[in-house]
XYZ file of N, CA and C in Angstrom:
552
model
N -17.268 -15.094 -59.295
C -16.700 -15.066 -59.730
C -15.978 -15.470 -61.351
N -16.934 -16.359 -62.172
C -15.502 -16.779 -63.178
C -16.073 -15.394 -64.051
N -17.685 -14.409 -63.251
C -17.437 -13.750 -64.520
C -16.357 -12.614 -64.889
N -16.025 -12.173 -63.259
C -14.995 -11.358 -62.403
C -13.578 -11.823 -63.284
N -13.559 -13.559 -63.520
C -11.897 -13.571 -64.301
C -11.875 -12.603 -65.757
N -13.222 -13.468 -66.347
C -13.453 -13.257 -67.537
C -13.626 -11.467 -67.812
N -14.378 -10.467 -66.844
C -13.561 -9.697 -67.086
C -11.351 -8.500 -67.124
N -11.455 -9.923 -66.274
C -10.507 -9.268 -66.127
C -9.446 -9.308 -67.454
N -9.917 -10.907 -67.546
C -9.176 -11.603 -69.495
C -9.601 -10.505 -70.346
N -10.021 -10.180 -70.220
C -10.683 -9.580 -70.961
C -10.048 -7.471 -70.749
N -9.986 -7.825 -70.076
C -9.744 -5.787 -70.220
C -7.886 -6.331 -70.225
N -7.169 -7.316 -69.955
C -5.729 -7.647 -70.034
C -5.818 -7.612 -71.332
N -6.815 -8.217 -71.949
C -6.653 -8.620 -73.707
C -6.076 -7.187 -74.577
N -7.239 -6.198 -73.896
C -7.731 -5.801 -74.408
C -6.014 -3.947 -74.390
N -5.754 -4.464 -73.303
C -4.059 -4.142 -73.350
C -3.284 -4.328 -73.410
N -2.594 -5.733 -73.759
C -2.572 -6.420 -75.144
C -2.542 -6.549 -76.011
N -3.597 -6.082 -77.002
C -4.172 -5.447 -78.103
C -3.413 -3.901 -77.660
N -4.174 -3.037 -77.167
C -3.578 -1.102 -76.921
C -2.390 -1.235 -76.962
N -1.035 -1.543 -76.305
C -0.313 -1.550 -76.020
C 0.988 -1.796 -77.281
N 0.813 -3.347 -78.291
C 1.238 -3.507 -79.382
C 1.025 -2.742 -80.412
N -0.529 -2.857 -80.761
C -0.635 -1.640 -81.576
C -0.420 -0.572 -82.131
N -0.580 -0.064 -80.479
C 0.158 1.876 -80.658
C 1.420 1.636 -80.379
N 2.153 0.680 -80.096
C 3.699 1.238 -79.860
C 3.881 0.961 -81.879
N 3.257 0.301 -81.742
C 4.409 -0.349 -83.387
C 3.617 1.168 -84.093
N 2.050 1.883 -83.771
C 1.430 3.368 -84.652
C 3.021 4.082 -84.397
N 2.996 3.969 -83.155
C 3.965 5.398 -82.635
C 5.827 4.361 -83.590
N 6.405 4.190 -83.033
C 7.009 3.212 -83.922
C 7.377 4.217 -85.479
N 5.897 4.010 -86.243
C 5.873 4.090 -87.544
C 6.245 5.780 -88.291
N 4.875 6.727 -86.844
C 4.578 8.113 -87.172
C 6.262 8.674 -86.476
N 6.762 8.444 -85.875
C 7.579 8.959 -85.375
C 8.904 8.832 -86.358
N 8.989 8.441 -86.685
C 9.208 7.511 -88.437
C 9.589 8.734 -89.309
N 8.225 9.331 -89.269
C 7.273 9.777 -90.335
C 7.928 10.935 -89.456
N 7.585 11.773 -88.222
C 8.603 13.095 -88.156
C 8.917 13.104 -87.794
N 10.146 12.353 -87.013
C 11.633 12.883 -86.216
C 12.890 11.825 -86.929
N 12.896 11.106 -88.000
C 13.734 10.813 -88.546
C 13.741 9.179 -88.455
N 13.701 9.354 -86.920
C 13.299 7.711 -85.803
C 13.551 6.639 -85.931
N 14.344 5.559 -85.907
C 14.745 4.101 -86.395
C 14.449 4.375 -87.720
N 15.876 4.644 -88.207
C 15.674 4.705 -89.700
C 14.462 4.998 -90.915
N 13.671 6.189 -90.084
C 12.993 6.970 -91.037
C 13.290 8.302 -91.431
N 13.042 8.685 -92.297
C 12.900 9.844 -93.514
C 13.369 11.423 -92.551
N 12.008 10.972 -92.059
C 11.800 12.827 -91.078
C 10.233 13.198 -91.811
N 10.251 14.726 -91.471
C 9.808 15.320 -92.009
C 9.290 15.794 -92.806
N 11.196 16.353 -93.304
C 11.488 17.145 -94.919
C 11.236 15.645 -95.832
N 12.505 14.575 -95.032
C 12.098 13.174 -95.993
C 10.883 13.155 -96.543
N 9.634 13.260 -95.117
C 8.608 12.564 -95.203
C 7.636 12.247 -96.522
N 8.328 14.113 -96.435
C 6.939 15.472 -97.238
C 7.751 15.092 -98.321
N 8.778 14.895 -99.190
C 8.818 14.797 -100.432
C 9.083 13.295 -101.457
N 8.261 11.885 -100.470
C 7.729 11.874 -100.833
C 6.463 11.104 -100.853
N 6.316 12.308 -99.704
C 4.218 11.802 -99.845
C 3.832 13.284 -101.081
N 4.863 13.952 -101.767
C 4.312 15.007 -102.818
C 4.364 13.841 -103.679
N 6.344 12.351 -104.343
C 5.953 11.927 -105.157
C 4.874 10.645 -105.948
N 4.304 10.697 -104.378
C 3.214 9.664 -104.148
C 2.182 10.478 -103.792
N 1.901 11.784 -104.696
C 1.032 12.266 -105.540
C -0.183 12.527 -103.623
N 1.113 13.057 -102.758
C -0.376 13.452 -101.151
C -0.108 14.736 -101.535
N -0.880 16.179 -101.728
C -0.714 17.880 -102.439
C -0.994 18.857 -100.582
N -0.444 19.457 -100.661
C 1.236 19.441 -100.185
C 1.659 18.719 -98.770
N 3.067 17.857 -99.647
C 3.266 17.086 -98.913
C 3.829 16.707 -98.324
N 4.403 18.135 -97.146
C 4.830 18.527 -95.988
C 3.221 18.136 -94.961
N 2.113 18.885 -95.531
C 0.963 18.820 -94.455
C 0.677 17.725 -94.738
N 0.685 16.522 -95.623
C 0.289 15.222 -95.459
C 1.269 14.679 -94.462
N 2.577 14.669 -94.730
C 3.456 14.029 -94.253
C 3.576 14.408 -92.484
N 2.701 15.241 -91.859
C 2.919 15.534 -91.059
C 0.874 14.821 -90.535
N 0.331 15.657 -91.243
C -0.745 14.529 -90.809
C -1.227 12.804 -90.651
N 0.188 12.312 -91.435
C 0.697 10.957 -91.826
C 0.181 10.679 -90.293
N 2.128 11.437 -90.029
C 2.959 10.885 -88.794
C 1.863 11.238 -87.313
N 1.522 12.618 -87.006
C 0.212 13.561 -86.494
C -1.472 11.417 -86.299
N -1.204 11.295 -86.868
C -2.027 10.145 -87.325
C -1.985 9.225 -86.893
N -0.431 8.206 -86.980
C -0.180 7.170 -86.418
C 0.393 7.090 -84.965
N 1.695 8.715 -84.931
C 2.839 8.568 -83.448
C 1.236 9.530 -82.302
N 0.556 10.066 -82.888
C -0.430 9.993 -81.544
C -1.510 9.086 -81.258
N -2.094 8.814 -82.764
C -2.833 8.298 -82.715
C -2.551 6.590 -81.972
N -1.780 6.428 -81.804
C -0.723 5.554 -81.645
C -0.654 5.107 -79.946
N -0.375 6.371 -79.366
C 0.375 6.594 -78.352
C -1.137 6.591 -77.534
N -1.557 7.534 -78.051
C -3.239 7.273 -77.285
C -4.157 5.896 -77.208
N -4.169 5.325 -77.645
C -4.799 4.070 -78.212
C -3.341 3.683 -77.185
N -2.256 3.786 -76.917
C -0.764 2.780 -76.518
C -1.947 3.199 -74.740
N -2.775 4.700 -73.855
C -2.460 4.886 -72.779
C -3.996 4.466 -73.307
N -4.636 4.355 -73.785
C -6.056 3.856 -73.980
C -6.224 5.911 -73.363
N -6.522 6.287 -74.519
C -7.466 7.361 -73.638
C -7.531 8.135 -74.672
N -8.881 9.215 -75.211
C -9.918 9.916 -75.933
C -9.815 7.872 -77.527
N -9.469 6.894 -76.621
C -9.818 5.548 -77.466
C -10.836 6.233 -78.908
N -11.975 6.261 -78.674
C -12.774 6.797 -80.459
C -11.490 6.950 -80.696
N -11.629 8.488 -80.989
C -10.307 9.852 -82.184
C -8.977 8.957 -81.699
N -9.298 7.756 -80.714
C -7.844 7.313 -81.096
C -7.514 6.289 -82.311
N -8.530 5.274 -81.879
C -9.117 4.710 -83.210
C -8.262 5.112 -84.666
N -9.437 5.824 -84.123
C -10.236 6.368 -86.045
C -9.167 7.742 -86.213
N -7.980 8.229 -85.879
C -7.010 8.560 -86.423
C -6.581 7.864 -87.202
N -5.375 6.241 -86.657
C -5.104 6.059 -87.362
C -5.855 5.145 -87.708
N -7.045 4.323 -88.381
C -7.075 3.682 -89.296
C -7.457 4.822 -90.027
N -7.799 6.920 -89.796
C -7.085 7.178 -91.011
C -5.687 7.364 -92.278
N -5.645 7.239 -91.009
C -4.554 7.541 -91.819
C -3.905 6.201 -92.177
N -4.057 4.948 -91.670
C -3.867 3.751 -92.802
C -4.628 4.140 -93.934
N -5.884 4.604 -94.280
C -6.637 4.391 -94.942
C -5.171 5.151 -96.220
N -4.791 5.828 -96.469
C -3.837 6.295 -97.300
C -3.283 5.378 -97.279
N -2.333 5.101 -96.267
C -1.190 4.293 -96.398
C -1.265 2.625 -97.594
N -3.010 2.213 -96.749
C -3.141 1.319 -97.909
C -3.642 1.889 -98.984
N -4.143 3.353 -99.615
C -4.425 3.446 -101.005
C -3.386 3.352 -101.634
N -1.736 3.732 -101.228
C -0.369 3.464 -101.661
C -0.085 1.791 -102.069
N -0.576 0.824 -101.340
C 0.369 0.045 -101.307
C -1.157 -0.809 -102.542
N -1.935 -0.508 -102.507
C -2.699 -0.989 -103.172
C -3.178 -1.800 -104.593
N -2.181 -1.039 -104.870
C -1.880 -1.705 -106.304
C -0.668 -2.689 -106.679
N -0.191 -2.890 -105.087
C 1.024 -4.208 -105.385
C 0.048 -5.647 -104.898
N -1.685 -4.824 -104.317
C -2.111 -6.035 -104.078
C -2.147 -6.677 -102.787
N -2.506 -7.742 -101.966
C -2.739 -8.289 -100.463
C -1.229 -7.890 -100.202
N -0.952 -9.342 -100.083
C 0.502 -9.908 -99.696
C 1.680 -8.714 -99.407
N 1.932 -8.204 -97.967
C 3.117 -6.737 -98.155
C 4.220 -7.750 -98.468
N 4.674 -9.162 -98.274
C 5.293 -9.784 -99.744
C 5.728 -9.218 -100.665
N 5.062 -8.460 -101.622
C 4.652 -8.230 -102.611
C 4.323 -6.850 -102.941
N 4.867 -5.515 -101.411
C 4.768 -5.043 -101.716
C 3.571 -4.238 -101.114
N 2.095 -5.135 -101.184
C 0.888 -4.734 -100.706
C 0.195 -4.381 -99.887
N -0.874 -3.852 -99.290
C -1.789 -3.027 -98.314
C -1.802 -4.773 -97.110
N -1.189 -4.824 -96.976
C -1.937 -6.172 -95.542
C -1.313 -5.809 -94.513
N -0.642 -4.769 -93.974
C 0.394 -4.437 -92.931
C -0.843 -3.262 -92.750
N -0.275 -2.845 -93.428
C -1.029 -1.029 -92.942
C -3.481 -1.438 -92.506
N -3.220 -2.032 -93.419
C -4.856 -2.301 -93.052
C -5.207 -2.745 -92.335
N -4.158 -4.023 -91.485
C -4.447 -4.871 -90.707
C -4.609 -3.521 -88.635
N -2.931 -2.818 -89.449
C -2.918 -1.543 -88.375
C -4.261 -1.357 -88.138
N -4.719 -0.420 -89.968
C -5.558 0.483 -90.131
C -6.839 -0.639 -89.249
N -7.234 -2.011 -89.380
C -8.073 -2.848 -88.685
C -8.338 -2.944 -87.056
N -7.141 -3.370 -86.846
C -6.554 -3.513 -85.196
C -7.244 -1.819 -84.273
N -6.677 -1.318 -85.171
C -6.950 0.865 -84.218
C -8.316 0.967 -84.624
N -8.355 0.295 -85.268
C -10.196 1.224 -86.045
C -10.923 -0.118 -84.873
N -11.240 -1.002 -84.769
C -11.537 -2.057 -83.952
C -11.156 -1.331 -82.452
N -9.909 -1.335 -81.657
C -10.515 -0.772 -80.522
C -10.694 0.772 -80.245
N -10.981 1.267 -80.923
C -11.674 2.684 -81.234
C -12.903 2.390 -80.471
N -13.812 1.495 -81.604
C -14.941 1.239 -81.604
C -15.793 0.394 -80.242
N -14.592 -1.215 -79.453
C -14.931 -1.886 -78.677
C -15.348 -1.170 -77.288
N -13.479 -0.017 -77.411
C -12.677 0.551 -75.854
C -12.284 0.168 -75.691
N -11.799 1.189 -73.790
C -10.442 0.175 -73.970
C -9.920 -0.489 -72.581
N -10.960 -0.903 -72.371
C -10.740 -1.921 -71.124
C -10.279 -1.523 -69.811
N -10.180 -1.026 -69.285
C -10.551 -0.660 -67.593
C -9.314 -1.067 -67.682
N -7.941 -1.292 -67.199
C -6.709 -0.641 -67.713
C -6.414 0.142 -68.759
N -6.943 1.403 -68.277
C -6.941 2.747 -69.643
C -6.898 3.716 -68.643
N -6.614 4.978 -69.422
C -6.633 6.668 -68.497
C -8.274 6.890 -69.290
N -8.583 5.873 -70.151
C -10.177 5.821 -69.782
C -11.381 5.712 -69.557
N -10.909 5.032 -68.444
C -10.956 4.563 -67.428
C -10.868 5.082 -66.458
N -10.275 5.322 -65.983
C -9.256 6.159 -65.086
C -9.688 7.605 -63.932
N -10.102 8.256 -65.172
C -11.004 9.347 -65.631
C -12.343 9.607 -66.450
N -13.052 8.130 -66.104
C -14.646 8.567 -65.768
C -15.122 8.479 -67.763
N -14.400 7.473 -68.275
C -14.745 7.360 -69.627
C -15.338 8.913 -70.216
N -14.469 10.466 -69.552
C -14.896 11.696 -70.140
C -14.127 11.649 -71.315
N -13.323 11.480 -71.956
C -12.841 11.145 -73.071
C -13.587 10.355 -74.499
N -14.941 9.050 -73.505
C -15.384 7.689 -74.578
C -16.395 7.743 -74.425
N -16.323 8.944 -74.541
C -18.525 8.615 -74.525
C -18.974 8.103 -76.163
N -19.966 7.704 -76.110
C -20.740 6.729 -77.283
C -21.031 7.790 -78.644
N -20.919 9.106 -78.373
C -21.534 10.098 -79.050
C -20.278 10.160 -79.989
N -18.987 10.444 -79.395
C -18.180 10.734 -79.600
C -17.323 9.250 -81.085
N -17.433 8.378 -80.694
C -17.351 7.581 -81.338
C -18.597 7.550 -83.281
N -19.353 8.019 -83.090
C -19.253 7.790 -84.441
C -18.672 9.545 -84.608
N -18.782 10.301 -84.500
C -18.300 11.848 -84.564
C -16.536 11.344 -85.066
N -15.728 10.972 -84.043
C -14.869 10.281 -84.697
C -14.773 10.103 -85.792
N -15.442 8.688 -85.661
C -15.091 7.667 -87.462
C -16.057 8.151 -88.045
N -16.516 8.793 -87.585
C -17.204 9.821 -89.198
C -16.399 10.898 -89.258
N -15.688 11.167 -88.870
C -14.810 12.429 -89.036
C -13.657 12.325 -89.758
N -12.829 10.918 -89.946
C -11.781 10.141 -90.171
C -12.510 9.502 -90.919
N -13.424 8.858 -92.052
C -13.491 8.779 -93.213
C -13.992 9.796 -93.932
N -14.202 10.722 -93.728
C -14.599 11.967 -94.671
C -13.392 12.242 -95.045
N -12.088 12.414 -94.067
C -10.861 12.963 -94.463
C -10.438 12.141 -95.156
N -10.565 10.591 -94.755
C -9.517 9.785 -95.341
C -9.981 9.387 -96.674
N -11.492 9.617 -96.679
C -11.460 9.668 -98.572
C -11.633 10.933 -98.931
N -11.646 11.814 -98.894
C -10.860 12.977 -99.440
C -9.681 13.162 -100.101
N -8.249 12.733 -98.774
C -7.556 12.671 -99.222
C -6.812 11.663 -99.887
N -7.800 10.745 -99.903
C -7.270 9.523 -101.438
C -7.706 9.175 -102.660
N -9.612 10.330 -102.290
C -9.901 10.641 -103.552
C -8.666 11.870 -104.391
N -7.988 12.669 -103.629
C -7.138 13.538 -104.018
C -6.203 13.350 -104.253
N -5.698 12.210 -103.710
C -4.199 11.526 -104.886
C -4.887 10.560 -105.484
N -5.587 10.612 -105.910
C -5.835 9.455 -106.797
C -6.238 10.395 -108.260
N -6.777 11.773 -108.137
C -6.984 12.625 -108.563
C -5.346 13.525 -108.984
N -4.764 13.146 -108.138
C -3.461 14.298 -108.698
C -2.228 13.086 -109.356
N -2.663 11.470 -109.356
C -2.466 10.209 -109.965
C -2.047 10.942 -111.284
N -3.764 10.647 -112.231
C -3.861 10.912 -112.517
C -3.698 12.111 -114.117
N -3.794 13.255 -113.167
C -3.101 13.937 -114.106
C -1.920 14.185 -113.893
N -1.099 13.370 -113.807
C 0.833 13.243 -113.700
C 0.307 12.269 -114.577
N -0.153 11.269 -114.926
C -0.364 10.327 -116.147
C -1.126 10.808 -117.365
N -2.131 11.462 -117.350
C -2.022 12.910 -119.042
C -0.939 13.126 -118.999
N -0.257 13.864 -118.031
C 0.684 15.081 -117.882
C 2.469 14.142 -118.681
N 2.186 13.232 -118.810
C 3.808 12.299 -118.756
C 3.287 11.343 -120.209
N 2.648 11.837 -120.778
C 2.117 11.265 -122.008
C 1.457 10.266 -122.238
N 1.241 9.929 -121.353
C -0.380 8.151 -120.805
C -2.218 9.250 -121.069
N -1.494 10.248 -121.815
C -3.293 10.105 -121.351
C -4.402 9.387 -123.325
N -5.191 10.071 -123.091
C -6.183 9.839 -123.678
C -5.429 10.289 -125.724
N -4.344 11.576 -125.645
C -4.647 12.468 -126.694
C -3.044 12.055 -127.070
N -1.891 11.141 -126.603
C -1.212 10.529 -126.710
C -0.501 9.818 -127.722
N 0.190 10.353 -128.398
C 0.344 9.524 -129.382
C 0.410 9.172 -130.753
């Protein structure tokens, strides 16, 4: 009986984490995709992504919005949990790269908040959704152990490529703006 209570608490805790984190990610993603909740929508986000060095901006905005909104919705539902956690964590890696120059704390524009969202999403993707989830209801068809490795491996490679391309674009832009080694 004690084990059952602990399991129930564990599953309720995972549900609470999934709903809270997933809800926040959905809100952020729909800001980018549709302009909801005071966001700029796909076109405005695409322009901002271009300015931040993510090219092409529209593809980057779409990928970020889908990673956040899609990954968040799937996390909240507890469906395809490894892929959902990996997608959201990958999207947050891009956000962390933007905020990193400002340091850690969000109060100074740092990466604290996107890092936390990515960390929780990754933790949920690795841990699994618990009993109160669509993955559990479907017999974990989309939550197999091998899917964890594939989803997180693919997300890590994609995030590394996106962040690397952004860094190269930023370096090229600063060289072209007179900040290169031959300036002056």
